[in-house]
Short mmCIF file of C-alpha atoms in Angstrom, two decimals:
data_model
loop_
_atom_site.label_atom_id
_atom_site.label_comp_id
_atom_site.label_asym_id
_atom_site.label_seq_id
_atom_site.Cartn_x
_atom_site.Cartn_y
_atom_site.Cartn_z
CA UNK A 27 78.40 87.89 70.24
CA UNK A 28 76.23 88.34 73.16
CA UNK A 29 74.62 91.68 73.20
CA UNK A 30 76.26 93.23 76.50
CA UNK A 31 79.79 92.17 75.25
CA UNK A 32 82.18 95.06 75.02
CA UNK A 33 85.15 93.22 73.88
CA UNK A 34 84.62 89.92 71.77
CA UNK A 35 86.94 87.71 69.90
CA UNK A 36 86.69 84.55 67.75
CA UNK A 37 89.73 82.68 66.66
CA UNK A 38 91.71 85.97 66.84
CA UNK A 39 95.29 85.23 65.87
CA UNK A 40 98.37 87.39 64.97
CA UNK A 41 101.40 86.17 63.23
CA UNK A 42 104.78 87.75 62.90
CA UNK A 43 106.51 85.78 60.27
CA UNK A 44 106.74 82.38 61.38
CA UNK A 45 106.08 83.17 64.84
CA UNK A 46 102.41 83.02 66.44
CA UNK A 47 102.02 85.65 68.94
CA UNK A 48 98.49 85.42 69.54
CA UNK A 49 96.91 81.87 68.66
CA UNK A 50 93.07 81.58 68.02
CA UNK A 51 91.93 83.32 71.09
CA UNK A 52 88.10 83.21 71.70
CA UNK A 53 86.55 85.15 74.70
CA UNK A 54 84.14 88.04 75.79
CA UNK A 55 84.32 90.94 78.24
CA UNK A 56 80.87 92.03 79.33
CA UNK A 57 79.72 95.77 79.89
CA UNK A 58 80.96 96.91 83.39
CA UNK A 59 83.37 94.23 83.97
CA UNK A 60 86.74 94.31 85.65
CA UNK A 61 88.54 91.77 83.50
CA UNK A 62 92.22 90.65 84.40
CA UNK A 63 94.42 89.78 81.37
CA UNK A 64 97.21 87.90 82.99
CA UNK A 65 100.17 85.83 81.59
CA UNK A 66 103.93 85.33 81.73
CA UNK A 67 105.95 87.90 79.92
CA UNK A 68 106.09 87.07 76.19
CA UNK A 69 102.85 85.19 76.22
CA UNK A 70 101.32 87.51 73.74
CA UNK A 71 99.29 89.88 75.80
CA UNK A 72 100.68 93.07 74.65
CA UNK A 73 100.12 91.95 71.23
CA UNK A 74 96.29 90.94 71.82
CA UNK A 75 96.01 94.18 73.46
CA UNK A 76 97.10 96.20 70.48
CA UNK A 77 94.65 94.47 68.16
CA UNK A 78 91.61 95.14 70.30
CA UNK A 79 92.81 99.16 70.83
CA UNK A 80 92.91 98.97 66.92
CA UNK A 81 96.81 99.59 66.57
CA UNK A 82 97.67 96.24 65.21
CA UNK A 83 95.75 94.46 62.19
CA UNK A 84 95.23 90.65 63.07
CA UNK A 85 96.24 87.97 60.75
CA UNK A 86 92.98 86.16 60.84
CA UNK A 87 89.81 85.47 63.09
CA UNK A 88 87.16 87.88 64.21
CA UNK A 89 87.28 90.53 66.81
CA UNK A 90 84.85 93.37 67.89
CA UNK A 91 85.18 96.17 70.53
CA UNK A 92 82.43 98.20 71.63
CA UNK A 93 80.50 96.49 68.84
CA UNK A 94 82.98 97.82 66.12
CA UNK A 95 84.97 95.53 63.87
CA UNK A 96 88.54 95.75 64.77
CA UNK A 97 89.59 95.08 60.82
CA UNK A 98 87.24 97.79 59.54
CA UNK A 99 86.49 100.33 62.17
CA UNK A 100 89.83 100.57 64.13
CA UNK A 101 89.49 104.53 63.89
CA UNK A 102 86.10 104.60 65.45
CA UNK A 103 87.33 102.07 68.10
CA UNK A 104 89.99 104.67 69.03
CA UNK A 105 87.42 107.19 69.82
CA UNK A 106 85.72 104.75 72.25
CA UNK A 107 88.32 103.49 74.40
CA UNK A 108 90.50 104.83 76.99
CA UNK A 109 94.38 103.55 77.51
CA UNK A 110 96.85 103.87 80.16
CA UNK A 111 100.29 102.06 80.57
CA UNK A 112 102.85 102.17 83.25
CA UNK A 113 105.55 103.57 80.86
CA UNK A 114 103.74 106.22 78.97
CA UNK A 115 100.81 108.22 80.55
CA UNK A 116 100.99 112.05 80.94
CA UNK A 117 103.30 114.73 79.60
CA UNK A 118 105.89 115.36 82.20
CA UNK A 119 106.75 119.10 80.85
CA UNK A 120 103.05 119.95 81.04
CA UNK A 121 100.92 120.95 83.95
CA UNK A 122 98.07 118.92 85.71
CA UNK A 123 95.67 121.26 84.16
CA UNK A 124 97.38 121.16 80.74
CA UNK A 125 97.28 117.39 80.48
CA UNK A 126 93.89 117.19 81.31
CA UNK A 127 93.01 119.91 78.63
CA UNK A 128 95.28 118.08 76.02
CA UNK A 129 93.93 114.54 76.29
CA UNK A 130 90.11 115.92 76.49
CA UNK A 131 90.86 118.25 73.46
CA UNK A 132 92.04 115.46 71.60
CA UNK A 133 89.05 113.51 72.25
CA UNK A 134 86.91 116.49 70.93
CA UNK A 135 85.50 117.73 74.35
CA UNK A 136 84.03 121.27 74.08
CA UNK A 137 85.87 124.20 76.25
CA UNK A 138 83.19 124.23 78.97
CA UNK A 139 83.08 120.55 79.52
CA UNK A 140 87.07 120.74 79.72
CA UNK A 141 86.95 123.38 82.37
CA UNK A 142 84.29 121.19 84.15
CA UNK A 143 86.57 117.97 83.98
CA UNK A 144 89.28 120.02 85.27
CA UNK A 145 87.67 121.12 88.35
CA UNK A 146 86.24 117.65 89.12
CA UNK A 147 89.21 115.73 88.76
CA UNK A 148 91.53 117.93 90.77
CA UNK A 149 88.71 118.07 93.49
CA UNK A 150 88.48 114.20 93.29
CA UNK A 151 92.17 113.71 93.13
CA UNK A 152 92.92 116.33 95.83
CA UNK A 153 95.23 118.16 93.33
CA UNK A 154 93.56 121.42 93.54
CA UNK A 155 96.83 123.01 95.03
CA UNK A 156 98.84 121.27 92.19
CA UNK A 157 96.77 122.20 89.14
CA UNK A 158 99.50 124.33 87.60
CA UNK A 159 102.31 122.24 88.82
CA UNK A 160 104.47 120.12 86.23
CA UNK A 161 103.81 116.64 86.14
CA UNK A 162 107.38 115.76 86.68
CA UNK A 163 107.09 117.32 90.01
CA UNK A 164 104.39 114.71 91.30
CA UNK A 165 105.02 111.65 93.04
CA UNK A 166 104.40 108.47 90.86
CA UNK A 167 101.44 107.43 92.67
CA UNK A 168 99.67 110.81 91.96
CA UNK A 169 100.70 110.49 88.44
CA UNK A 170 99.41 107.21 87.87
CA UNK A 171 95.97 108.13 89.50
CA UNK A 172 95.83 111.22 87.37
CA UNK A 173 96.74 109.34 84.41
CA UNK A 174 93.96 106.66 84.78
CA UNK A 175 91.51 109.52 85.29
CA UNK A 176 92.52 111.12 82.16
CA UNK A 177 92.38 108.05 80.17
CA UNK A 178 88.63 107.82 81.27
CA UNK A 179 87.89 111.73 80.78
CA UNK A 180 86.03 111.16 77.36
CA UNK A 181 83.80 108.56 79.13
CA UNK A 182 84.87 105.50 76.99
CA UNK A 183 82.95 102.27 76.81
CA UNK A 184 86.33 100.42 77.81
CA UNK A 185 89.82 101.34 79.38
CA UNK A 186 92.90 99.62 78.67
CA UNK A 187 95.45 99.36 81.53
CA UNK A 188 98.72 97.80 81.01
CA UNK A 189 100.34 97.44 84.39
CA UNK A 190 98.96 100.47 85.81
CA UNK A 191 100.27 100.03 89.42
CA UNK A 192 103.89 98.88 88.78
CA UNK A 193 106.45 100.43 91.20
CA UNK A 194 103.65 102.21 93.05
CA UNK A 195 103.36 102.08 97.00
CA UNK A 196 101.03 99.56 98.85
CA UNK A 197 98.58 102.25 99.93
CA UNK A 198 98.54 104.17 96.70
CA UNK A 199 98.00 100.89 94.89
CA UNK A 200 94.84 100.13 96.77
CA UNK A 201 93.71 103.77 96.27
CA UNK A 202 94.06 103.05 92.45
CA UNK A 203 91.94 100.02 92.74
CA UNK A 204 89.27 102.20 94.25
CA UNK A 205 89.29 104.47 91.19
CA UNK A 206 89.00 101.42 89.11
CA UNK A 207 85.96 100.22 91.00
CA UNK A 208 84.39 103.47 90.82
CA UNK A 209 84.80 103.69 87.09
CA UNK A 210 83.31 100.05 86.75
CA UNK A 211 80.28 101.05 88.75
CA UNK A 212 79.79 103.96 86.29
CA UNK A 213 79.65 101.47 83.51
CA UNK A 214 83.11 101.69 82.12
CA UNK A 215 84.34 98.21 81.22
CA UNK A 216 88.12 97.82 82.63
CA UNK A 217 90.63 95.51 80.89
CA UNK A 218 93.67 95.46 83.04
CA UNK A 219 96.96 93.45 83.05
CA UNK A 220 99.33 93.21 86.30
CA UNK A 221 102.03 91.24 87.74
CA UNK A 222 100.62 91.39 91.31
CA UNK A 223 98.49 88.40 91.95
CA UNK A 224 96.78 90.05 94.65
CA UNK A 225 95.36 92.23 92.22
CA UNK A 226 93.84 89.31 90.01
CA UNK A 227 91.76 88.82 93.12
CA UNK A 228 90.17 92.34 92.60
CA UNK A 229 88.74 91.37 89.14
CA UNK A 230 85.52 89.81 88.42
CA UNK A 231 86.98 87.68 85.83
CA UNK A 232 90.58 86.90 84.71
CA UNK A 233 92.22 85.01 81.77
CA UNK A 234 95.64 83.55 81.72
CA UNK A 235 97.65 83.60 78.45
CA UNK A 236 100.07 81.13 77.66
CA UNK A 237 102.23 80.89 74.50
CA UNK A 238 99.74 82.81 72.55
CA UNK A 239 96.52 81.11 73.75
CA UNK A 240 94.01 81.62 76.61
CA UNK A 241 94.44 78.58 78.55
CA UNK A 242 92.19 79.26 81.26
CA UNK A 243 89.38 82.10 81.77
CA UNK A 244 87.03 82.66 84.74
CA UNK A 245 86.55 84.11 88.38
CA UNK A 246 89.63 83.65 90.79
CA UNK A 247 87.39 81.40 93.08
CA UNK A 248 86.48 79.23 89.97
CA UNK A 249 90.15 78.98 88.92
CA UNK A 250 91.60 78.17 92.28
CA UNK A 251 88.74 75.46 92.72
CA UNK A 252 89.46 74.00 89.50
CA UNK A 253 93.25 73.54 89.77
CA UNK A 254 92.65 72.75 93.67
CA UNK A 255 95.01 75.35 94.75
CA UNK A 256 94.65 78.03 97.44
CA UNK A 257 96.37 81.10 95.60
CA UNK A 258 96.34 82.69 92.12
CA UNK A 259 100.09 82.54 92.31
CA UNK A 260 99.65 78.78 92.16
CA UNK A 261 97.27 78.78 89.48
CA UNK A 262 99.73 80.79 87.48
CA UNK A 263 102.65 78.42 88.18
CA UNK A 264 100.73 75.54 87.15
CA UNK A 265 99.49 77.27 83.81
CA UNK A 266 102.51 79.24 82.81
CA UNK A 267 105.16 76.64 83.63
CA UNK A 268 103.15 73.52 83.77
CA UNK A 269 104.37 72.61 87.32
CA UNK A 270 102.58 70.13 89.34
CA UNK A 271 101.66 71.91 92.75
CA UNK B 21 137.08 94.67 109.89
CA UNK B 22 133.97 96.49 107.99
CA UNK B 23 130.99 94.46 106.67
CA UNK B 24 130.97 94.44 102.85
CA UNK B 25 128.48 97.20 102.75
CA UNK B 26 128.86 99.81 105.52
CA UNK B 27 126.88 103.12 105.24
CA UNK B 28 126.84 106.02 107.56
CA UNK B 29 124.50 109.13 107.29
CA UNK B 30 124.17 109.36 103.52
CA UNK B 31 122.05 112.25 102.35
CA UNK B 32 121.38 113.35 98.80
CA UNK B 33 119.33 116.07 97.40
CA UNK B 34 118.46 117.27 93.89
CA UNK B 35 117.29 120.81 93.65
CA UNK B 36 114.44 121.02 95.79
CA UNK B 37 113.91 117.24 96.06
CA UNK B 38 115.36 115.15 98.75
CA UNK B 39 116.33 111.78 97.77
CA UNK B 40 117.87 110.34 100.53
CA UNK B 41 117.87 111.35 104.26
CA UNK B 42 120.51 110.20 106.74
CA UNK B 43 120.71 106.49 105.54
CA UNK B 44 122.82 104.01 107.57
CA UNK B 45 122.60 100.33 107.38
CA UNK B 46 125.16 97.55 106.87
CA UNK B 47 125.22 94.20 104.87
CA UNK B 48 127.29 91.39 105.79
CA UNK B 49 129.03 88.87 103.87
CA UNK B 50 127.05 86.38 101.67
CA UNK B 51 123.81 88.00 102.75
CA UNK B 52 120.99 89.05 100.50
CA UNK B 53 119.74 92.53 101.55
CA UNK B 54 116.53 93.85 100.14
CA UNK B 55 115.82 97.49 100.00
CA UNK B 56 112.02 97.63 99.48
CA UNK B 57 109.95 100.44 98.63
CA UNK B 58 108.02 102.12 95.76
CA UNK B 59 109.33 104.00 92.82
CA UNK B 60 110.66 107.61 93.79
CA UNK B 61 111.67 106.06 97.33
CA UNK B 62 115.36 107.01 96.78
CA UNK B 63 116.50 103.17 95.86
CA UNK B 64 118.21 104.07 92.73
CA UNK B 65 120.06 107.18 94.42
CA UNK B 66 121.49 104.88 96.96
CA UNK B 67 122.54 102.27 94.28
CA UNK B 68 124.09 104.88 91.95
CA UNK B 69 126.02 106.24 95.49
CA UNK B 70 127.43 103.05 96.44
CA UNK B 71 128.52 101.97 92.94
CA UNK B 72 130.47 105.37 92.79
CA UNK B 73 128.37 106.85 90.19
CA UNK B 74 127.13 109.64 92.09
CA UNK B 75 128.34 111.78 94.96
CA UNK B 76 126.40 111.93 98.33
CA UNK B 77 126.06 115.45 99.95
CA UNK B 78 126.97 114.19 103.06
CA UNK B 79 127.63 110.82 105.12
CA UNK B 80 130.41 107.92 104.39
CA UNK B 81 130.09 104.85 102.86
CA UNK B 82 132.33 101.90 102.30
CA UNK B 83 132.21 98.75 99.89
CA UNK B 84 134.40 95.81 100.69
CA UNK B 85 136.38 98.42 102.99
CA UNK B 86 136.76 100.84 100.18
CA UNK B 87 135.58 104.53 100.53
CA UNK B 88 132.95 105.30 97.87
CA UNK B 89 134.78 108.61 96.95
CA UNK B 90 138.70 108.25 97.63
CA UNK B 91 138.61 104.45 96.25
CA UNK B 92 135.99 104.70 93.76
CA UNK B 93 138.28 103.02 90.95
CA UNK B 94 139.06 100.13 93.25
CA UNK B 95 135.43 99.45 93.91
CA UNK B 96 134.52 99.52 90.37
CA UNK B 97 136.74 96.38 89.91
CA UNK B 98 135.15 94.38 92.60
CA UNK B 99 131.39 95.02 92.21
CA UNK B 100 128.68 93.89 89.61
CA UNK B 101 126.02 96.31 89.12
CA UNK B 102 122.67 95.63 87.37
CA UNK B 103 120.96 98.83 86.85
CA UNK B 104 116.90 99.28 86.80
CA UNK B 105 116.89 99.96 83.17
CA UNK B 106 117.92 97.62 80.53
CA UNK B 107 121.66 98.41 80.24
CA UNK B 108 123.04 95.97 77.63
CA UNK B 109 123.98 96.79 74.04
CA UNK B 110 120.66 96.13 72.15
CA UNK B 111 122.66 95.85 68.59
CA UNK B 112 125.16 93.19 70.04
CA UNK B 113 124.22 89.63 70.23
CA UNK B 114 123.70 87.76 73.59
CA UNK B 115 126.99 86.24 73.37
CA UNK B 116 128.62 89.37 72.26
CA UNK B 117 127.16 91.42 75.29
CA UNK B 118 128.74 88.76 77.67
CA UNK B 119 132.04 88.61 76.05
CA UNK B 120 132.32 92.47 75.95
CA UNK B 121 131.49 92.73 79.67
CA UNK B 122 134.03 89.96 80.45
CA UNK B 123 136.85 91.68 78.50
CA UNK B 124 136.23 94.96 80.02
CA UNK B 125 137.17 93.48 83.58
CA UNK B 126 140.09 91.47 81.87
CA UNK B 127 138.43 88.02 82.13
CA UNK B 128 136.90 85.55 79.52
CA UNK B 129 133.26 83.99 79.66
CA UNK B 130 135.37 80.34 80.14
CA UNK B 131 137.03 81.53 83.44
CA UNK B 132 133.85 82.24 85.31
CA UNK B 133 131.32 80.00 83.58
CA UNK B 134 130.78 78.04 86.38
CA UNK B 135 129.26 81.10 88.08
CA UNK B 136 126.75 82.20 85.47
CA UNK B 137 126.16 78.49 84.15
CA UNK B 138 122.89 78.19 85.81
CA UNK B 139 121.25 81.59 84.34
CA UNK B 140 123.32 81.63 81.18
CA UNK B 141 122.59 78.09 79.88
CA UNK B 142 118.99 79.30 79.65
CA UNK B 143 119.71 81.93 77.22
CA UNK B 144 122.64 80.11 75.51
CA UNK B 145 120.22 78.59 72.80
CA UNK B 146 119.74 82.24 71.74
CA UNK B 147 123.35 83.26 72.01
CA UNK B 148 123.15 84.85 68.26
CA UNK B 149 120.16 86.80 68.80
CA UNK B 150 120.26 90.54 69.40
CA UNK B 151 119.82 91.70 72.97
CA UNK B 152 117.16 94.33 71.94
CA UNK B 153 115.04 91.25 70.53
CA UNK B 154 114.94 89.25 73.42
CA UNK B 155 111.51 89.14 75.79
CA UNK B 156 111.73 90.79 79.31
CA UNK B 157 112.59 87.72 81.21
CA UNK B 158 115.46 86.66 78.91
CA UNK B 159 117.11 90.52 79.12
CA UNK B 160 116.95 90.18 82.89
CA UNK B 161 118.92 86.88 82.90
CA UNK B 162 121.68 88.23 80.35
CA UNK B 163 121.83 91.43 82.52
CA UNK B 164 122.52 89.41 85.54
CA UNK B 165 125.10 87.01 83.68
CA UNK B 166 126.77 90.43 82.58
CA UNK B 167 126.87 91.75 86.24
CA UNK B 168 128.36 88.35 87.27
CA UNK B 169 130.96 87.26 84.61
CA UNK B 170 134.00 89.02 86.42
CA UNK B 171 133.14 87.16 89.59
CA UNK B 172 132.36 90.43 91.68
CA UNK B 173 132.49 90.22 95.57
CA UNK B 174 129.62 92.52 95.87
CA UNK B 175 126.44 92.38 93.62
CA UNK B 176 124.04 95.29 93.26
CA UNK B 177 120.83 94.85 91.67
CA UNK B 178 118.34 97.70 91.36
CA UNK B 179 114.97 96.19 90.69
CA UNK B 180 116.01 93.29 88.70
CA UNK B 181 112.14 91.85 88.90
CA UNK B 182 110.25 95.00 88.04
CA UNK B 183 107.87 94.21 85.18
CA UNK B 184 108.60 90.45 85.36
CA UNK B 185 105.82 87.78 85.92
CA UNK B 186 105.56 85.96 89.01
CA UNK B 187 106.85 82.72 87.98
CA UNK B 188 109.99 84.19 86.63
CA UNK B 189 110.46 86.28 89.49
CA UNK B 190 110.61 83.27 91.93
CA UNK B 191 112.80 81.62 89.31
CA UNK B 192 115.26 84.72 89.59
CA UNK B 193 115.28 84.65 93.39
CA UNK B 194 116.32 81.04 93.45
CA UNK B 195 119.26 81.96 91.35
CA UNK B 196 120.11 84.72 93.83
CA UNK B 197 120.01 82.40 96.73
CA UNK B 198 122.42 79.86 94.98
CA UNK B 199 125.05 82.90 94.53
CA UNK B 200 125.34 82.91 98.33
CA UNK B 201 127.23 79.85 98.18
CA UNK B 202 129.92 81.69 96.29
CA UNK B 203 130.32 84.15 99.22
CA UNK B 204 128.93 87.00 97.01
CA UNK B 205 127.26 90.02 98.91
CA UNK B 206 124.00 90.97 97.48
CA UNK B 207 122.04 94.21 97.70
CA UNK B 208 119.04 94.29 95.83
CA UNK B 209 115.80 96.52 95.58
CA UNK B 210 112.60 95.63 94.60
CA UNK B 211 108.94 97.32 94.81
CA UNK B 212 107.25 93.73 95.27
CA UNK B 213 106.40 93.47 98.87
CA UNK B 214 106.07 89.74 98.65
CA UNK B 215 109.77 89.48 97.74
CA UNK B 216 110.84 90.48 101.14
CA UNK B 217 110.93 86.97 102.45
CA UNK B 218 113.71 85.85 99.87
CA UNK B 219 116.19 88.36 101.70
CA UNK B 220 118.04 87.76 104.81
CA UNK B 221 117.72 91.35 105.74
CA UNK B 222 115.48 94.02 104.67
CA UNK B 223 114.99 97.94 104.78
CA UNK B 224 111.80 99.35 104.01
CA UNK B 225 112.30 102.78 102.40
CA UNK B 226 109.93 105.60 101.60
CA UNK B 227 110.36 109.24 100.62
CA UNK B 228 114.21 109.01 101.20
CA UNK B 229 113.97 107.52 104.67
CA UNK B 230 114.44 104.22 105.95
CA UNK B 231 111.38 103.25 107.71
CA UNK B 232 112.51 99.75 109.26
CA UNK B 233 115.53 97.62 109.27
CA UNK B 234 115.23 93.77 110.26
CA UNK B 235 114.99 90.28 109.06
CA UNK B 236 111.65 89.88 107.48
CA UNK B 237 110.75 87.32 110.10
CA UNK B 238 111.27 89.65 113.08
CA UNK B 239 109.71 92.39 111.45
CA UNK B 240 106.43 90.86 110.89
CA UNK B 241 106.79 89.10 114.35
CA UNK B 242 107.45 92.35 116.15
CA UNK B 243 104.10 93.99 114.60
CA UNK B 244 102.27 95.08 117.76
CA UNK B 245 98.62 95.14 116.53
CA UNK B 246 96.19 92.36 116.12
CA UNK B 247 95.50 91.76 112.57
CA UNK B 248 92.47 90.12 110.98
CA UNK B 249 91.81 88.43 107.70
CA UNK B 250 88.02 88.91 106.39
CA UNK B 251 86.72 86.73 103.52
CA UNK B 252 83.35 87.65 101.95
CA UNK B 253 81.75 87.49 98.81
CA UNK B 254 80.84 91.14 98.99
CA UNK B 255 84.63 92.36 99.27
CA UNK B 256 84.36 95.79 97.96
CA UNK B 257 81.11 96.72 99.61
CA UNK B 258 82.41 95.27 102.94
CA UNK B 259 85.63 97.28 102.71
CA UNK B 260 83.71 100.42 102.19
CA UNK B 261 81.57 99.79 105.05
CA UNK B 262 84.65 99.12 107.30
CA UNK B 263 86.53 102.39 106.12
CA UNK B 264 83.68 104.25 107.85
CA UNK B 265 83.28 102.09 111.07
CA UNK B 266 84.38 104.12 114.12
CA UNK B 267 86.71 101.44 115.61
CA UNK B 268 88.65 100.81 112.40
CA UNK B 269 92.39 101.60 112.78
CA UNK B 270 93.03 100.52 109.18
CA UNK B 271 91.38 98.48 106.45
CA UNK B 272 92.76 97.35 103.21
CA UNK B 273 92.10 95.06 100.56
CA UNK B 274 94.72 92.02 100.35
CA UNK B 275 94.25 89.85 97.71
CA UNK B 276 91.02 87.35 98.34
CA UNK B 277 90.47 88.95 101.66
CA UNK B 278 90.30 92.00 103.65
CA UNK B 279 93.11 92.96 106.43
CA UNK B 280 91.43 94.89 109.18
CA UNK B 281 93.05 96.28 112.33
CA UNK B 282 90.91 97.56 115.28
CA UNK B 283 91.94 100.74 117.42
CA UNK B 284 91.05 98.70 120.59
CA UNK B 285 93.93 96.69 121.65
CA UNK B 286 93.03 93.02 122.34
CA UNK B 287 89.15 93.27 121.01
CA UNK B 288 88.05 89.72 121.07
CA UNK B 289 87.25 88.00 117.76
CA UNK B 290 83.79 86.97 118.76
CA UNK B 291 83.27 90.90 119.46
CA UNK B 292 84.26 91.70 115.86
CA UNK B 293 81.87 88.88 114.56
CA UNK B 294 78.92 90.03 116.51
CA UNK B 295 79.43 93.64 115.46
CA UNK B 296 80.24 92.96 111.83
CA UNK B 297 77.08 90.56 111.69
CA UNK B 298 74.91 93.67 112.60
CA UNK B 299 76.26 95.39 109.32
CA UNK B 300 74.70 94.92 105.90
CA UNK B 301 76.72 91.86 105.09
CA UNK B 302 76.17 88.93 107.20
CA UNK B 303 78.19 86.42 105.21
CA UNK B 304 81.73 86.43 106.08
CA UNK B 305 84.63 84.76 107.57
CA UNK B 306 87.46 86.11 110.25
CA UNK B 307 90.44 84.92 111.17
CA UNK B 308 93.34 86.48 113.32
CA UNK B 309 96.42 86.16 111.03
CA UNK B 310 100.32 86.90 111.20
CA UNK B 311 101.03 90.24 109.23
CA UNK B 312 102.89 90.17 106.08
CA UNK B 313 105.74 92.54 105.41
CA UNK B 314 103.41 94.64 103.25
CA UNK B 315 100.98 94.90 106.24
CA UNK B 316 104.09 96.26 108.16
CA UNK B 317 104.96 98.66 105.41
CA UNK B 318 101.44 100.19 105.20
CA UNK B 319 101.31 100.54 109.02
CA UNK B 320 104.72 102.45 108.92
CA UNK B 321 103.43 104.66 106.14
CA UNK B 322 100.35 105.50 108.30
CA UNK B 323 102.74 106.49 111.23
CA UNK B 324 105.01 108.89 109.00
#
């Protein structure tokens, strides 16, 4: 493991009975990197992500997140990471401020810091007028931006984003990526899955998972050159379906 | 004679939220019409009204000539509906789900097998597996098979490709194209702008309003501003610089490039090159391009 790796795995494997969901994956993600974790449905992305988040015990292999062992230190890992998914992010029947308070409280931030964060976030996301409105009354795009900000409210080493922009309008989708860049510039490592191939281009590096294995890894320029195609969609097609372009 | 889907001035509100505002459009026989827009735009409300599951506040709509309120029973017999959320019986097997849907409509799998063959044959090896245990792509194929098994005249597909990987999405659209040969009219919704080109006609929808209706080709052709794609190694910094440039009308990241529109009409490419060269990032490539449907959508959002 190199010193600036925030995630590293060596032959990490997860089996469910006779089915191998994640099959000997070996890779590293560096500090401050935006890493795109791509693959077809059922390729094993969610299973791998759960292992890195300390939610699922691997069958074999090694894995470290923020320097912590995913077998022995999964509870410590949970304090050092942030997580956000498209499906579950915020409590719909709590207000904007209550959600911030709730998540910041769970991560052990003190009351003064929480109040400061409530101001900062509302200001940054232009939600000041909505601080006491229920989450259920906000448009999806706003919710997703707030959910991301809440997922990094405790300044984690790394944030896991599982299809964060699904169903979001094209302008808000780009504003969301502005937030990702801002977090990465502040030193937060970003681990993101997406089905939008244009978003793969916004990552520093991506990996492509096929049938539980990492079939390719590198910058999008590197991968397009390697497979001699012009778009990430074609790279996906070649790797995920073994199609000749 | 009315077109298979005929909508006049449909509006719908929920408490203080306006879901649909005076929507009108038509879908012709054996056409794929795409309703394209983000979550919360009103797509699902439109589908639920047309499939007779929800009453509009105002407006009229007809499906195959039948009125959505007065003739709701008739409409239910002749349409197939695939809702956005997975709608199958999780505890029934693949085959049980399909035969249940067939028997509800008084038919059998065998009778209309030809229609679902292309899709169903891909999941048939797993026909004894419970629907709840299928992968996302397979669930979607089973749901489409179930919506088709009674050979509907009009098919309503609400976000069939959401959360599905790009390759499976392309395959799904291939299947829809083939259904046109059976004369089936298809209304489909999607949040993925790149799927617009797979439709014969599209309606862009946002905040309950139709922003534009046309063929995807015509819509992008009619885009009346010059749009430039800029490629650079310093994409993010270049983008931020252009955001504060005085002549920027709009600038967005777009995959491996940046899409830039100038406030001045007919500004010369050479002028842009010389201006941008004086900014902090001298290494870049600029090229005038044809807009995509996503460019059109973002421009319409800006005008709103």
